[in-house]
Amino acid sequence: QVDLVESGGGSVQAGGSLTLSCTASEAVYTRYCMGWFRQVPGKEREGVATIYTGGNLTNYADSVKGRFTLSPDRAKNTMYLQMNSLKPEDTAIYYCAAPSRFIGIGIACHDWRQYTVWGQGTQVTVSS
């Protein structure tokens, strides 16, 4: 069983938009915390955004605030990351992630360290 499946990456020019989606297994989605991370070769993986899907409480890294938006679709066990005003520095492999167990609700979901279950990753490339 695959816990997390991402889609929606691609190439876009600076200023453009992309939407990533992540579909979780029922077991993962009912932990109510999901997030996105990204990684550039040679650098550590960094947190982008997290969401408490039970109440739509979101948290964003400073670098993407005001440009990226997370939203859940509970009927589909899916989370969407709408990325607007993309910049070349947003270029990375984006990973959907979730905790390995139930960790709590609300702001508990915003602890980046709890995310240990990963999707396969999807490439986002932004050209200048």
PDB file of C-alpha atoms in Angstrom:
ATOM      1  CA  GLN A   1       0.000   0.000   0.000  1.00  0.00           C
ATOM      2  CA  VAL A   2       1.252   3.416  -0.966  1.00  0.00           C
ATOM      3  CA  ASP A   3       0.547   5.978   1.720  1.00  0.00           C
ATOM      4  CA  LEU A   4       1.037   9.191  -0.257  1.00  0.00           C
ATOM      5  CA  VAL A   5       0.816   9.851  -3.996  1.00  0.00           C
ATOM      6  CA  GLU A   6       1.749  13.233  -5.449  1.00  0.00           C
ATOM      7  CA  SER A   7       1.016  14.753  -8.818  1.00  0.00           C
ATOM      8  CA  GLY A   8       1.056  18.121 -10.545  1.00  0.00           C
ATOM      9  CA  GLY A   9       4.698  19.102 -10.821  1.00  0.00           C
ATOM     10  CA  GLY A  10       6.147  20.594 -13.950  1.00  0.00           C
ATOM     11  CA  SER A  11       7.929  23.557 -15.493  1.00  0.00           C
ATOM     12  CA  VAL A  12       6.716  27.131 -15.480  1.00  0.00           C
ATOM     13  CA  GLN A  13       8.107  30.597 -15.999  1.00  0.00           C
ATOM     14  CA  ALA A  14       8.634  32.982 -13.128  1.00  0.00           C
ATOM     15  CA  GLY A  15       5.387  34.573 -12.064  1.00  0.00           C
ATOM     16  CA  GLY A  16       3.389  31.545 -13.129  1.00  0.00           C
ATOM     17  CA  SER A  17       1.322  29.074 -11.130  1.00  0.00           C
ATOM     18  CA  LEU A  18       1.199  25.350 -10.458  1.00  0.00           C
ATOM     19  CA  THR A  19      -1.019  23.156  -8.322  1.00  0.00           C
ATOM     20  CA  LEU A  20       0.318  20.065  -6.595  1.00  0.00           C
ATOM     21  CA  SER A  21      -1.944  17.385  -5.222  1.00  0.00           C
ATOM     22  CA  CYS A  22      -1.336  14.650  -2.691  1.00  0.00           C
ATOM     23  CA  THR A  23      -3.697  11.750  -2.113  1.00  0.00           C
ATOM     24  CA  ALA A  24      -3.291   9.843   1.118  1.00  0.00           C
ATOM     25  CA  SER A  25      -4.377   6.398   2.197  1.00  0.00           C
ATOM     26  CA  GLU A  26      -7.273   6.363   4.627  1.00  0.00           C
ATOM     27  CA  ALA A  27      -4.956   5.426   7.489  1.00  0.00           C
ATOM     28  CA  VAL A  28      -2.710   8.409   6.810  1.00  0.00           C
ATOM     29  CA  TYR A  29      -5.442  10.945   6.118  1.00  0.00           C
ATOM     30  CA  THR A  30      -7.192  10.189   9.387  1.00  0.00           C
ATOM     31  CA  ARG A  31      -4.119  11.377  11.286  1.00  0.00           C
ATOM     32  CA  TYR A  32      -5.381  14.817  10.215  1.00  0.00           C
ATOM     33  CA  CYS A  33      -1.936  16.326   9.602  1.00  0.00           C
ATOM     34  CA  MET A  34      -0.371  16.669   6.174  1.00  0.00           C
ATOM     35  CA  GLY A  35       2.366  18.803   4.743  1.00  0.00           C
ATOM     36  CA  TRP A  36       4.675  19.689   1.886  1.00  0.00           C
ATOM     37  CA  PHE A  37       8.435  19.838   1.970  1.00  0.00           C
ATOM     38  CA  ARG A  38      10.953  20.601  -0.755  1.00  0.00           C
ATOM     39  CA  GLN A  39      14.553  19.793  -1.437  1.00  0.00           C
ATOM     40  CA  VAL A  40      17.227  21.103  -3.751  1.00  0.00           C
ATOM     41  CA  PRO A  41      20.209  18.843  -4.508  1.00  0.00           C
ATOM     42  CA  GLY A  42      22.947  19.457  -1.977  1.00  0.00           C
ATOM     43  CA  LYS A  43      20.651  21.111   0.534  1.00  0.00           C
ATOM     44  CA  GLU A  44      18.530  19.870   3.408  1.00  0.00           C
ATOM     45  CA  ARG A  45      14.859  19.218   2.945  1.00  0.00           C
ATOM     46  CA  GLU A  46      12.828  22.197   4.161  1.00  0.00           C
ATOM     47  CA  GLY A  47       9.249  22.562   5.281  1.00  0.00           C
ATOM     48  CA  VAL A  48       6.930  24.482   2.982  1.00  0.00           C
ATOM     49  CA  ALA A  49       3.472  24.199   4.512  1.00  0.00           C
ATOM     50  CA  THR A  50       1.374  22.081   6.849  1.00  0.00           C
ATOM     51  CA  ILE A  51      -2.322  21.688   7.395  1.00  0.00           C
ATOM     52  CA  TYR A  52      -4.603  20.303  10.056  1.00  0.00           C
ATOM     53  CA  THR A  53      -7.193  18.797   7.741  1.00  0.00           C
ATOM     54  CA  GLY A  54      -9.776  18.490  10.482  1.00  0.00           C
ATOM     55  CA  GLY A  55     -10.139  22.253  10.704  1.00  0.00           C
ATOM     56  CA  ASN A  56      -8.205  23.735   7.772  1.00  0.00           C
ATOM     57  CA  LEU A  57      -5.597  25.281  10.064  1.00  0.00           C
ATOM     58  CA  THR A  58      -2.542  26.006   7.949  1.00  0.00           C
ATOM     59  CA  ASN A  59       1.052  27.043   8.498  1.00  0.00           C
ATOM     60  CA  TYR A  60       3.500  28.314   5.889  1.00  0.00           C
ATOM     61  CA  ALA A  61       7.214  28.890   5.684  1.00  0.00           C
ATOM     62  CA  ASP A  62       8.066  32.591   5.487  1.00  0.00           C
ATOM     63  CA  SER A  63       9.475  32.102   1.994  1.00  0.00           C
ATOM     64  CA  VAL A  64       6.072  31.094   0.567  1.00  0.00           C
ATOM     65  CA  LYS A  65       3.588  33.069   2.694  1.00  0.00           C
ATOM     66  CA  GLY A  66       1.130  34.989   0.579  1.00  0.00           C
ATOM     67  CA  ARG A  67       1.988  32.960  -2.536  1.00  0.00           C
ATOM     68  CA  PHE A  68       1.163  29.337  -1.658  1.00  0.00           C
ATOM     69  CA  THR A  69      -2.172  28.043  -0.375  1.00  0.00           C
ATOM     70  CA  LEU A  70      -3.042  24.633   1.073  1.00  0.00           C
ATOM     71  CA  SER A  71      -6.534  23.226   0.891  1.00  0.00           C
ATOM     72  CA  PRO A  72      -8.003  19.801   1.713  1.00  0.00           C
ATOM     73  CA  ASP A  73     -10.609  17.724  -0.069  1.00  0.00           C
ATOM     74  CA  ARG A  74     -11.787  15.352   2.620  1.00  0.00           C
ATOM     75  CA  ALA A  75     -14.018  13.399   0.265  1.00  0.00           C
ATOM     76  CA  LYS A  76     -10.951  12.413  -1.755  1.00  0.00           C
ATOM     77  CA  ASN A  77      -8.365  12.150   1.073  1.00  0.00           C
ATOM     78  CA  THR A  78      -6.457  14.740  -0.921  1.00  0.00           C
ATOM     79  CA  MET A  79      -4.565  17.939  -0.183  1.00  0.00           C
ATOM     80  CA  TYR A  80      -3.798  20.609  -2.768  1.00  0.00           C
ATOM     81  CA  LEU A  81      -0.944  23.098  -2.801  1.00  0.00           C
ATOM     82  CA  GLN A  82      -1.738  26.078  -5.006  1.00  0.00           C
ATOM     83  CA  MET A  83       1.505  27.865  -5.870  1.00  0.00           C
ATOM     84  CA  ASN A  84       1.247  31.365  -7.330  1.00  0.00           C
ATOM     85  CA  SER A  85       3.826  34.015  -8.231  1.00  0.00           C
ATOM     86  CA  LEU A  86       6.453  31.311  -8.543  1.00  0.00           C
ATOM     87  CA  LYS A  87      10.122  32.300  -8.377  1.00  0.00           C
ATOM     88  CA  PRO A  88      13.235  30.526  -9.650  1.00  0.00           C
ATOM     89  CA  GLU A  89      14.194  29.843  -6.040  1.00  0.00           C
ATOM     90  CA  ASP A  90      11.061  27.721  -5.686  1.00  0.00           C
ATOM     91  CA  THR A  91      12.673  25.171  -7.991  1.00  0.00           C
ATOM     92  CA  ALA A  92      12.972  21.887  -6.081  1.00  0.00           C
ATOM     93  CA  ILE A  93      11.587  18.409  -5.657  1.00  0.00           C
ATOM     94  CA  TYR A  94       8.399  18.738  -3.638  1.00  0.00           C
ATOM     95  CA  TYR A  95       7.432  15.970  -1.237  1.00  0.00           C
ATOM     96  CA  CYS A  96       4.089  15.330   0.356  1.00  0.00           C
ATOM     97  CA  ALA A  97       4.463  14.192   3.948  1.00  0.00           C
ATOM     98  CA  ALA A  98       2.562  13.034   6.991  1.00  0.00           C
ATOM     99  CA  PRO A  99       3.298  11.910  10.529  1.00  0.00           C
ATOM    100  CA  SER A 100       3.699   8.185  11.141  1.00  0.00           C
ATOM    101  CA  ARG A 101       1.050   8.285  13.855  1.00  0.00           C
ATOM    102  CA  PHE A 102      -1.652  10.544  15.260  1.00  0.00           C
ATOM    103  CA  ILE A 103       0.156  13.472  16.909  1.00  0.00           C
ATOM    104  CA  GLY A 104      -2.716  15.698  17.910  1.00  0.00           C
ATOM    105  CA  ILE A 105      -4.878  18.361  16.347  1.00  0.00           C
ATOM    106  CA  GLY A 106      -4.587  21.985  15.337  1.00  0.00           C
ATOM    107  CA  ILE A 107      -1.172  23.513  15.843  1.00  0.00           C
ATOM    108  CA  ALA A 108       0.292  20.085  16.694  1.00  0.00           C
ATOM    109  CA  CYS A 109       0.341  19.544  12.933  1.00  0.00           C
ATOM    110  CA  HIS A 110       2.789  22.406  12.464  1.00  0.00           C
ATOM    111  CA  ASP A 111       5.761  20.632  14.037  1.00  0.00           C
ATOM    112  CA  TRP A 112       7.930  19.893  10.987  1.00  0.00           C
ATOM    113  CA  ARG A 113       9.866  17.233  12.926  1.00  0.00           C
ATOM    114  CA  GLN A 114       6.826  14.955  13.131  1.00  0.00           C
ATOM    115  CA  TYR A 115       6.694  14.362   9.382  1.00  0.00           C
ATOM    116  CA  THR A 116       8.365  11.038   8.663  1.00  0.00           C
ATOM    117  CA  VAL A 117       6.161   9.448   5.975  1.00  0.00           C
ATOM    118  CA  TRP A 118       7.011  10.646   2.473  1.00  0.00           C
ATOM    119  CA  GLY A 119       5.630  10.555  -1.023  1.00  0.00           C
ATOM    120  CA  GLN A 120       7.801   9.855  -4.050  1.00  0.00           C
ATOM    121  CA  GLY A 121       8.362  13.523  -4.844  1.00  0.00           C
ATOM    122  CA  THR A 122       7.459  15.689  -7.819  1.00  0.00           C
ATOM    123  CA  GLN A 123       9.759  18.109  -9.634  1.00  0.00           C
ATOM    124  CA  VAL A 124       8.889  21.797  -9.852  1.00  0.00           C
ATOM    125  CA  THR A 125      11.069  23.925 -12.116  1.00  0.00           C
ATOM    126  CA  VAL A 126      10.672  27.702 -12.378  1.00  0.00           C
ATOM    127  CA  SER A 127      12.646  29.458 -15.084  1.00  0.00           C
ATOM    128  CA  SER A 128      13.531  33.137 -15.092  1.00  0.00           C
TER     129      SER A 128
END
